[in-house]
XYZ file of C-alpha atoms in Angstrom:
547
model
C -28.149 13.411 7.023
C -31.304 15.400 6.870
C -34.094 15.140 9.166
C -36.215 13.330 6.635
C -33.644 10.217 6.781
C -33.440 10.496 10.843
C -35.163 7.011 12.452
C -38.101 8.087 14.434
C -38.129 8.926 17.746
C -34.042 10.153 17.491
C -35.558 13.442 17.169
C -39.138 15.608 18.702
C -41.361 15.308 16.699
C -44.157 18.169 16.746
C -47.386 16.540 15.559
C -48.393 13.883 13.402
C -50.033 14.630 9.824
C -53.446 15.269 11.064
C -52.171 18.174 13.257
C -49.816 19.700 10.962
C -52.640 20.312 8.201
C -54.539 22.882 10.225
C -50.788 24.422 11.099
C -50.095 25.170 7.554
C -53.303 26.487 6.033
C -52.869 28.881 9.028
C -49.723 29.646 7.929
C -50.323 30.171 4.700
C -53.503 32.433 5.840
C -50.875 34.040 7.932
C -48.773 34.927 5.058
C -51.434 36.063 2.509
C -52.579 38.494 5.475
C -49.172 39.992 6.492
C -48.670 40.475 2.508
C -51.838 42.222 2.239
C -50.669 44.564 5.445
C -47.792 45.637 3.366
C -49.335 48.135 1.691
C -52.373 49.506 -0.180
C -51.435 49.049 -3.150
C -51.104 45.240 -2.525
C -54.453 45.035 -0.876
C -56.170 46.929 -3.660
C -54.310 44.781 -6.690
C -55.217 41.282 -4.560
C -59.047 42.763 -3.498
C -59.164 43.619 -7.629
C -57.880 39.757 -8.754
C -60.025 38.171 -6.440
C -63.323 40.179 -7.845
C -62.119 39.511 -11.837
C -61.215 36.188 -10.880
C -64.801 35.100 -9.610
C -66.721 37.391 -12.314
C -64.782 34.982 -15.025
C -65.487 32.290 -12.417
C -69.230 33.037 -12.350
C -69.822 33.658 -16.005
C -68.047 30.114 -16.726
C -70.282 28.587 -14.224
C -73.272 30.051 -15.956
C -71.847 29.272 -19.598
C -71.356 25.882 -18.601
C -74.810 25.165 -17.251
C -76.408 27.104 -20.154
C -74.080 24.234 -22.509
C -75.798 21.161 -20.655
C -77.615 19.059 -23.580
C -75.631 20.534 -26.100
C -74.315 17.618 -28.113
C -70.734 18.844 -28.013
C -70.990 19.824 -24.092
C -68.749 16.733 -23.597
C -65.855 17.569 -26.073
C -65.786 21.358 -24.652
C -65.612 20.324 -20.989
C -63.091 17.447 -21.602
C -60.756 19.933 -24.090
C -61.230 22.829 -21.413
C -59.994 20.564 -18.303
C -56.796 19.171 -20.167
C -55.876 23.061 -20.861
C -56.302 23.883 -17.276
C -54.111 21.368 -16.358
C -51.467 22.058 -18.467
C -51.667 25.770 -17.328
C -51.365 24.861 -13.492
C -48.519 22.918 -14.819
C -46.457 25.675 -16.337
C -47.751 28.310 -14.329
C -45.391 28.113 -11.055
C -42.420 28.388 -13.538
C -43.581 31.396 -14.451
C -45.227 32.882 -11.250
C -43.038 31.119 -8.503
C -42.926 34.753 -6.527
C -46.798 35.035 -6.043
C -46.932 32.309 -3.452
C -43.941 31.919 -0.662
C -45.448 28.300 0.255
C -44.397 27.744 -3.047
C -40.388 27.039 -1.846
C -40.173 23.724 0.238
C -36.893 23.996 0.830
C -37.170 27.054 3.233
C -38.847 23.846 5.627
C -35.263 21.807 5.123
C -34.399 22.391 8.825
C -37.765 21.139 10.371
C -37.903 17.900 11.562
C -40.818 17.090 9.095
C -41.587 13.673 7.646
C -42.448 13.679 3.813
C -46.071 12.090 3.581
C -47.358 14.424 6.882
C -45.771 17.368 4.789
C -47.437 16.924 1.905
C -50.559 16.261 3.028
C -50.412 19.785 4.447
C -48.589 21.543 1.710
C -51.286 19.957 -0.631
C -54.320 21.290 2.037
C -52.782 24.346 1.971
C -52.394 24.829 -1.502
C -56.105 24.111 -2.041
C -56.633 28.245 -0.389
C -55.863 30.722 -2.729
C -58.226 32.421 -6.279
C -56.618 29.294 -8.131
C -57.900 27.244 -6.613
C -61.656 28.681 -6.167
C -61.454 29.451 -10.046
C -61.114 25.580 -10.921
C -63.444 24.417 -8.136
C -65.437 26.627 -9.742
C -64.915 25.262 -13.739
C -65.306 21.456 -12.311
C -68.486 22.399 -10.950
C -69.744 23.539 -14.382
C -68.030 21.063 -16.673
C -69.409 17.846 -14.422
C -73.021 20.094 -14.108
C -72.970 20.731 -18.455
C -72.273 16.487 -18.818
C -74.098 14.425 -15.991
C -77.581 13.097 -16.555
C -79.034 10.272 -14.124
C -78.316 8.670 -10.767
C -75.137 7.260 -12.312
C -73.631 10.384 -13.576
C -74.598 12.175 -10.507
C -72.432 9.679 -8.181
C -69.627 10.716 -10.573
C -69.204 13.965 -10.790
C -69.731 14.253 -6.984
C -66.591 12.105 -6.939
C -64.860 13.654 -10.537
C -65.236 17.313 -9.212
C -63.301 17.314 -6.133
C -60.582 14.884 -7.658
C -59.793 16.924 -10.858
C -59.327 20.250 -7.946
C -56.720 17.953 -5.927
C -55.235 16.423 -9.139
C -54.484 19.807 -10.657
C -53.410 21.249 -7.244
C -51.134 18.393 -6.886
C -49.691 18.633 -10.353
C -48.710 22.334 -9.783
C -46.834 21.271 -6.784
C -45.244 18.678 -7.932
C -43.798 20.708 -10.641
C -42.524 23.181 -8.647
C -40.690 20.876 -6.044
C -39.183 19.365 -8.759
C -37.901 22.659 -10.327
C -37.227 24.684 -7.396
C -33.642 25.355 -7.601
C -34.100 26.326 -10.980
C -36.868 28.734 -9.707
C -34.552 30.549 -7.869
C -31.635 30.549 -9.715
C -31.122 33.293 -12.598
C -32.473 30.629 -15.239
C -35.821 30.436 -12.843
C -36.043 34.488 -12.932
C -35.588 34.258 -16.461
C -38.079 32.149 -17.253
C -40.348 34.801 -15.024
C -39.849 37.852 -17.082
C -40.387 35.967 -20.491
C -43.955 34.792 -19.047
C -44.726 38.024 -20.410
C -44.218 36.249 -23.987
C -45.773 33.515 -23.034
C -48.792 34.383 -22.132
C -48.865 37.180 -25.771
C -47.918 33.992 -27.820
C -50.945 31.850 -26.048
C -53.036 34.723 -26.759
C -52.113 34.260 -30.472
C -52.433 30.625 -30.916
C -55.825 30.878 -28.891
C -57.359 33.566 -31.944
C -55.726 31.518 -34.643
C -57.502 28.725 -33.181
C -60.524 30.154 -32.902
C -60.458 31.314 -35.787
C -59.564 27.887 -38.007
C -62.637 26.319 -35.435
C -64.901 28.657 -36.400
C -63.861 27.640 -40.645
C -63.793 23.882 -39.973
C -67.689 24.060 -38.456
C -67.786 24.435 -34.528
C -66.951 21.702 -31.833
C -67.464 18.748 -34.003
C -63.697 19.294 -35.680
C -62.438 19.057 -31.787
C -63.935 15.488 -31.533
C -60.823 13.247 -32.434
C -58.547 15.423 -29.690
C -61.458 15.075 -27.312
C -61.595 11.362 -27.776
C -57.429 11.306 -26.871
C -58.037 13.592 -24.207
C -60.575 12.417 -22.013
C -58.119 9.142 -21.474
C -55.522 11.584 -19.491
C -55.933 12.385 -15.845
C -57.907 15.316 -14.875
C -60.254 14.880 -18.400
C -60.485 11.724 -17.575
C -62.504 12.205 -14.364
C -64.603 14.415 -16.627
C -64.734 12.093 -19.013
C -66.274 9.672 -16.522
C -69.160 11.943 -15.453
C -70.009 11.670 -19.334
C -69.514 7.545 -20.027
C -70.928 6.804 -16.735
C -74.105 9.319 -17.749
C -74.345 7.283 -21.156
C -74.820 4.013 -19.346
C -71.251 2.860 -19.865
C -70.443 2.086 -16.333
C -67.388 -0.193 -16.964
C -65.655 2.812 -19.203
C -66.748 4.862 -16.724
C -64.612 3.430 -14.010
C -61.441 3.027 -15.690
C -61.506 6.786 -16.754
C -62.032 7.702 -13.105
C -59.499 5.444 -11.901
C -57.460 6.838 -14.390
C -57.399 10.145 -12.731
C -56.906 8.563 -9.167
C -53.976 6.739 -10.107
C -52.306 9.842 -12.222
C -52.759 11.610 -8.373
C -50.862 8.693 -6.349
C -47.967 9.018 -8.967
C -48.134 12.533 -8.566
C -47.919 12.545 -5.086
C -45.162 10.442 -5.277
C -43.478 12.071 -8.008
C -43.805 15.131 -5.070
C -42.583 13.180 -2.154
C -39.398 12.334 -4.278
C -38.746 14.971 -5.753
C -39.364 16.952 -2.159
C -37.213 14.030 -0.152
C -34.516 14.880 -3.182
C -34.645 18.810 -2.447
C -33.987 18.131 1.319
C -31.354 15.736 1.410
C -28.963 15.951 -1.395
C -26.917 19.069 -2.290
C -27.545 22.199 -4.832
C -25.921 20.753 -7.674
C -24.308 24.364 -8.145
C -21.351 23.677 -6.391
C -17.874 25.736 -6.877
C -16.903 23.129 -9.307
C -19.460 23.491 -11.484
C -19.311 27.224 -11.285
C -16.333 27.130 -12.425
C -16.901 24.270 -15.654
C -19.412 26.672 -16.835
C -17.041 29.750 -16.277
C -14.299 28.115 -18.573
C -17.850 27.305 -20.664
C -18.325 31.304 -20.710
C -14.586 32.238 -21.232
C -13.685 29.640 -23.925
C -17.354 31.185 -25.879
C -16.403 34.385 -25.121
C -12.903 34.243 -27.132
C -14.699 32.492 -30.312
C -16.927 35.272 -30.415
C -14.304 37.965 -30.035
C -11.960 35.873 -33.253
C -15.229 36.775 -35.388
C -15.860 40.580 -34.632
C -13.999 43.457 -35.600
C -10.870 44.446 -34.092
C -10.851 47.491 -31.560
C -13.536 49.639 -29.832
C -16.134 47.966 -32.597
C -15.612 44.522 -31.554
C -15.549 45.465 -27.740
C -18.717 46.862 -28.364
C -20.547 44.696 -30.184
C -19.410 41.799 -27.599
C -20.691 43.363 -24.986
C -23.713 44.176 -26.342
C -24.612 40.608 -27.453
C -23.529 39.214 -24.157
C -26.439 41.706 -22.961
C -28.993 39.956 -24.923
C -27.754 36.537 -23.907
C -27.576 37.353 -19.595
C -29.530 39.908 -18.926
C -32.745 38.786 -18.080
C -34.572 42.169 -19.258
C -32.478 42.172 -22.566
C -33.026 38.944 -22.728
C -36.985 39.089 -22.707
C -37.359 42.438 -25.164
C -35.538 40.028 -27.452
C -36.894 36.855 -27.421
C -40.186 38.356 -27.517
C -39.758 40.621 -30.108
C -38.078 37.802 -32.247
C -41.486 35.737 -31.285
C -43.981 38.236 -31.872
C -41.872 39.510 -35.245
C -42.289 36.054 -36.783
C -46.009 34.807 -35.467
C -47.844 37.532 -36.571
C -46.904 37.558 -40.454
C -46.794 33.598 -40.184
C -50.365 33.494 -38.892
C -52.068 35.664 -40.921
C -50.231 33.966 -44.081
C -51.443 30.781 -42.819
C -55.170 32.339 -42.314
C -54.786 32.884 -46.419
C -55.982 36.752 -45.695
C -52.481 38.055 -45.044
C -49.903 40.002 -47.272
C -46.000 39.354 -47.705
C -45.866 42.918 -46.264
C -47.032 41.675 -42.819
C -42.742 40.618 -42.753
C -42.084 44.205 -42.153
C -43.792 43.835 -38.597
C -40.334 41.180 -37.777
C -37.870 44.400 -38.747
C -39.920 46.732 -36.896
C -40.084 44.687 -33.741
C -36.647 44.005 -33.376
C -35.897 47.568 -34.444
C -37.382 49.108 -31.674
C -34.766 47.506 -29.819
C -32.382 50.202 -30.582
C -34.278 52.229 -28.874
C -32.867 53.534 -24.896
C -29.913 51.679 -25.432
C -27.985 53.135 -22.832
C -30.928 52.595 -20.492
C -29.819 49.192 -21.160
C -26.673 49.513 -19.509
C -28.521 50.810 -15.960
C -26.106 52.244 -13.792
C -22.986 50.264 -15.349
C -23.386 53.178 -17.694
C -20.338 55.007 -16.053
C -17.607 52.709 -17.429
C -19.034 53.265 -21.483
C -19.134 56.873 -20.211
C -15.573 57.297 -18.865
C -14.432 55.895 -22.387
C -16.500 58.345 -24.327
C -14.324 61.949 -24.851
C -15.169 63.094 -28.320
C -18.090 62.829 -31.035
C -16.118 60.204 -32.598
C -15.741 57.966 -29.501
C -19.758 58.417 -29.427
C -19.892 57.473 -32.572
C -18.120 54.224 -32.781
C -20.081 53.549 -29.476
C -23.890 53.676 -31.530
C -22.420 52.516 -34.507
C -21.076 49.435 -32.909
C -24.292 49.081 -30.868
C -26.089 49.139 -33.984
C -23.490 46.646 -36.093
C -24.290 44.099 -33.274
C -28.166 44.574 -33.794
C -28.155 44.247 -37.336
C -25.929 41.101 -36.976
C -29.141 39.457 -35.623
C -31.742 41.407 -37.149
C -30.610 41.391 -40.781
C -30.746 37.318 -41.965
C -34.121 37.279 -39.211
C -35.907 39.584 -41.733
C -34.558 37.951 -44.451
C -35.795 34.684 -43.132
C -39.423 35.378 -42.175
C -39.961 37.514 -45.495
C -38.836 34.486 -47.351
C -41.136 32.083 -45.055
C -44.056 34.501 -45.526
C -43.586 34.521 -49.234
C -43.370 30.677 -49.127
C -46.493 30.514 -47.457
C -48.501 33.082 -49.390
C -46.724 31.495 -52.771
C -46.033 35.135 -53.627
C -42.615 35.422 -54.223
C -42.878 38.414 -57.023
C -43.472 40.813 -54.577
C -40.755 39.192 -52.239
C -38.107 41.760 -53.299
C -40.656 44.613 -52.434
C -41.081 43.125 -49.448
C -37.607 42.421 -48.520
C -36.467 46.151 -49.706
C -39.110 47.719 -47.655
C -38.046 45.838 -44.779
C -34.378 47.119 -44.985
C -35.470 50.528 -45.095
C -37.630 50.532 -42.337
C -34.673 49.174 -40.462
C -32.668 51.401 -41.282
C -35.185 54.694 -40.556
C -35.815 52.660 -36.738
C -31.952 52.505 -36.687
C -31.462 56.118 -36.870
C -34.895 57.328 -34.470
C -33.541 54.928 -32.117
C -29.978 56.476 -31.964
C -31.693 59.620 -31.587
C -33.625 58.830 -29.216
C -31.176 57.183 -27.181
C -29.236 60.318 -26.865
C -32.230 62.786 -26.262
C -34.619 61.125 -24.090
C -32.601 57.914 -22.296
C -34.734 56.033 -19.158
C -33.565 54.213 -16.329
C -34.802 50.203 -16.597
C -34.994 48.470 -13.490
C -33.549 45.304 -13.250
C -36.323 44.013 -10.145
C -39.624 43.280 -11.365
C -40.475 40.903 -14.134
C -42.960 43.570 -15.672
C -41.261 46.859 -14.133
C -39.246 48.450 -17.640
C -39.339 51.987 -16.714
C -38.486 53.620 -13.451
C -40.930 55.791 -11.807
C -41.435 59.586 -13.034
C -39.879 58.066 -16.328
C -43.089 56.866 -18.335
C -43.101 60.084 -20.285
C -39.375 59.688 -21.535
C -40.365 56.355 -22.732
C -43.756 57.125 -24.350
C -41.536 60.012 -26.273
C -39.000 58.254 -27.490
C -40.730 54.645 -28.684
C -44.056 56.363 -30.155
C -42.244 59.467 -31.059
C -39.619 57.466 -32.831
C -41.494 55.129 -34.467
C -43.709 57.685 -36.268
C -40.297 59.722 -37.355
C -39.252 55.689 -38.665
C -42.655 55.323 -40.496
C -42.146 59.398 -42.008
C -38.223 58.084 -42.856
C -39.665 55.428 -44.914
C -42.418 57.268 -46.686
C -40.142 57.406 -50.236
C -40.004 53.714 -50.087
C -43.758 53.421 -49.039
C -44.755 55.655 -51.449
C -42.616 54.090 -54.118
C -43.534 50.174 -53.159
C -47.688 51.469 -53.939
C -47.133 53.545 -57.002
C -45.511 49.926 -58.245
C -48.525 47.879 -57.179
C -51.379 50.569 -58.177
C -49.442 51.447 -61.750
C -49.526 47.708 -62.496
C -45.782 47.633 -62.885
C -44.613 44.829 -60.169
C -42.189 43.622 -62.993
C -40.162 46.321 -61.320
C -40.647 45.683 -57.940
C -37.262 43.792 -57.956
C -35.623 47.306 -57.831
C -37.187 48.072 -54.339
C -34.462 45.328 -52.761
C -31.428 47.453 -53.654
C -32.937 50.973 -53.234
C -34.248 50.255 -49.804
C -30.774 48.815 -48.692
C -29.112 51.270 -49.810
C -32.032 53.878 -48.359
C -31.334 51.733 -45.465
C -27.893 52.207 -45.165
C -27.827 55.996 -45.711
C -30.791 56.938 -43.203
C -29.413 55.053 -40.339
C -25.813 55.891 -41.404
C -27.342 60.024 -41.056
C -29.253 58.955 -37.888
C -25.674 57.976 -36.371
C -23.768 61.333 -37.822
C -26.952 63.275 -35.807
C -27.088 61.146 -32.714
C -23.519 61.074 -31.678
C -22.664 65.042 -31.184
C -26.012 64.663 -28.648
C -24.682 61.939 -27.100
C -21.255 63.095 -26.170
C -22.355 66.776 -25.264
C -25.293 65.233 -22.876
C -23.229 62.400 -21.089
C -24.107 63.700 -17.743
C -27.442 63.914 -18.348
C -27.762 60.559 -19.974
C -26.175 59.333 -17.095
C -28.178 60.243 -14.141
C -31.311 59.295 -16.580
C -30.407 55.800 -16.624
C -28.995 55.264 -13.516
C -32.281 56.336 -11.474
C -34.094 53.935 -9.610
């Protein structure tokens, strides 16, 4: 039995909740500053946030006020508090590491009660740039939408409640999902944040964009009119009825937000009584379901490869991309990336079907370093590598396994962009120019594997090169790509003479020729790469086994 379940007074009990509040915001002071003592680097990276954090603070402030009487202050405010929520909802599965308080389960042996505990975990949450940042926004958006006595008495009330409710939110969230947090699934979900955060980035121009089409604020109205009904717009949303003289709507909205804290804070004391009482559900038992998972997938996908060194190969090298979290992430995002940025300028109506070639040359710069890939575990593939012919059948087979994902991917987003745009003439273009650009990254990137290889470290969600490295990285992505893009000039150069010469009746014959151009310039990039490889195997592997 834990000591949350233990009758009171079986066990000393340090303090009640009102003295363990000032306990933990000292402790969490205490941690920030032993952090910061770590090193300079630290200090000057956390001294840097903290100064862009309240510049972007302190120019929303001021954008805010300056909005106050617009007619659409309301809908802005309202929208920008519902996506603020949402991010300090996803953001501690992405950035669990950046705050230590962030782990209850390190206080399992403490004979803590659950309401005193989260009174002080949710105190000390409320220090840190997050948390001045939305203090900070709240401030603003209640400022830009309260006129009169009645709005006034509001926001004084809305302002402080949206900071808690969002605080409380993030917690929640990350009690309820700590084990996954630090399991391998949490730390993969922290090196694809990277994606996340270039996909938001994506969606937020495409939206701005289509608002800026559809006539400003006014098109955000019916989503505003959803969103100021859920907790923390709501409190917002209160500041603005209660300012119009609708009292009665006024109070529901704020009571609204009060009530979406209590379940919150519920949801938290559950989910944190859950976490300190019953067991990691990642028993031996389970380990070993999910090993005869593994083993029973594993021989399926070994009946559909090739037989011999091939198939060994190109096993391995897809079981990379599906458990290693780096692999994992260069994937994923280039897959996400390759397809959003042809899709969004097709849906924009400004793009061209030849925006498709962006999906091959994403995920054909993952052929690039790919014994970095390996790390240190290089050794073994290099003990089994004797001859130019063993090298060989090692980058062909690399490159086989590559193409088995990359091939119908390009197919498919050419075809989607062409569906989009409605222009499927120049789909075989497209299409051809595709496979040869493929097949000229192919062959740089077997090149460049064997002449400039760099180590990856495997600790760091945004560390991909290991120091004194950068250069061998910069050389063989950038200098490799432009050898691709000079590989695929003929095809280019043929693909524009078509379109200028007013002859795109013939553009079907750009689908075979760059296959086949394809096929030959990666098959030479192989034949070129492989004597490298197996004359500079110690080289390669002290490159990829630093750091």
């Amino acid at each position: 039995m834990s000591v949350l379940d233990t009758p009171a007074g079986t066990v000393p009990r340090p303090s009640g909740g009102e003295g363990l509040v000032p306990v933990f915001v000292r402790l969490k002071l205490t941690l920030l500053r032993n952090g910061l003592r770590q090193s300079a680097g630290r200090r000057a990276a956390y001294i840097t946030s903290i100064v862009f954090t309240l510049l972007v603070a302190a120019g929303q402030l001021i954008g805010l006020i300056a909005l106050r009487g617009h007619a659409h202050a309301d809908t802005l405010v309202v929208l920008m508090t519902g996506v603020l929520a949402v991010g300090w909802a996803v953001m501690p599965l992405f950035f669990s590491s950046g705050d230590e308080t962030l782990d209850p389960s390190r206080l399992v042996m403490l004979p803590l009660r659950p309401r005193p505990l989260i009174a002080a975990l949710l105190t000390a949450s409320l220090v840190g740039i997050g948390p001045l940042f939305t203090l900070c926004l709240a401030a603003g958006s209640v400022f830009a939408v309260a006129r009169g006595a009645g709005g006034a008495v509001f926001a004084v009330v809305a302002a402080p409640l949206m900071l808690v409710l969002c605080v409380a939110l993030s917690r929640a969230v990350a009690t309820a999902n700590t084990r996954l947090l630090t399991s391998r699934k949490g730390r993969d979900l922290a090196v694809l944040s990277g994606l996340v955060i270039a996909v938001g980035f994506q969606v937020v121009n495409f939206g701005a964009q289509q608002l800026g089409r559809a006539g400003g604020l006014s098109a955000l109205e019916p989503a505003a009119d959803v969103v100021r009904w859920l907790p923390p717009a709501s409190a917002i949303g209160a500041v603005d009825s209660a300012s119009q003289g609708s009292y009665g709507r006024a109070a529901v909205q704020l009571l609204l937000s009060v009530a979406g804290l209590f379940a919150l804070l519920w949801l938290w004391q559950r989910s944190l009584v859950k976490l300190m009482t019953a067991p990691d559900g990642s028993t031996l038992a389970a380990a070993g379901t999910s090993r005869e998972k593994a083993g029973k997938g594993g021989s399926r996908l070994t009946a559909l490869l090739p037989a011999g060194r091939t198939g060994t190969v190109m096993e391995r090298s897809l079981r990379y991309i599906a458990r290693d979290p780096k692999t994992k992430a260069a994937w994923v995002t280039a897959l996400a990336i390759g397809l959003i940025v042809p899709l969004l300028n097709a849906m924009q109506g400004t793009g061209s079907i030849y925006f498709a070639c962006f999906a091959a040359g994403m995920l054909g710069i993952q052929m690039y370093n790919q014994f970095g890939q390996d790390t240190s575990a290089f050794w073994m593939v290099a003990l089994t590598i004797s001859s130019t012919r063993d090298a060989y059948l090692e980058l062909r087979a690399r490159a086989l396994a590559l193409l088995l994902i990359t091939l119908p991917y390009t197919i498919m987003v050419t075809v989607v962009t062409a569906a989009l745009l409605g222009d499927w003439g120049a789909l075989p273009g497209a299409m051809g120019l595709s496979f040869a650009l493929l097949g000229a990254m192919l062959a740089t990137g077997s090149v460049a594997s064997a002449n400039f290889p760099y180590s990856i470290p495997q600790e760091g969600a945004f560390k991909n090169v290991a120091p004194g490295q950068a250069g061998l990285a910069w050389i063989s992505l950038f200098g490799g790509m432009v050898s691709a893009s000079v590989l695929s000039a003929p095809v280019i150069v043929a693909t524009i003479w078509l379109h200028i010469g007013d002859l795109e009746q013939w553009l079907w014959l750009l689908l075979p020729a760059g296959a086949v151009y394809g096929a030959l310039i990666s098959w030479a990039g192989l034949r070129i790469a492989a004597p490298r490889t197996a004359k500079r195997l110690p080289e390669i592997l002290a490159a990829v086994s630093k750091g």
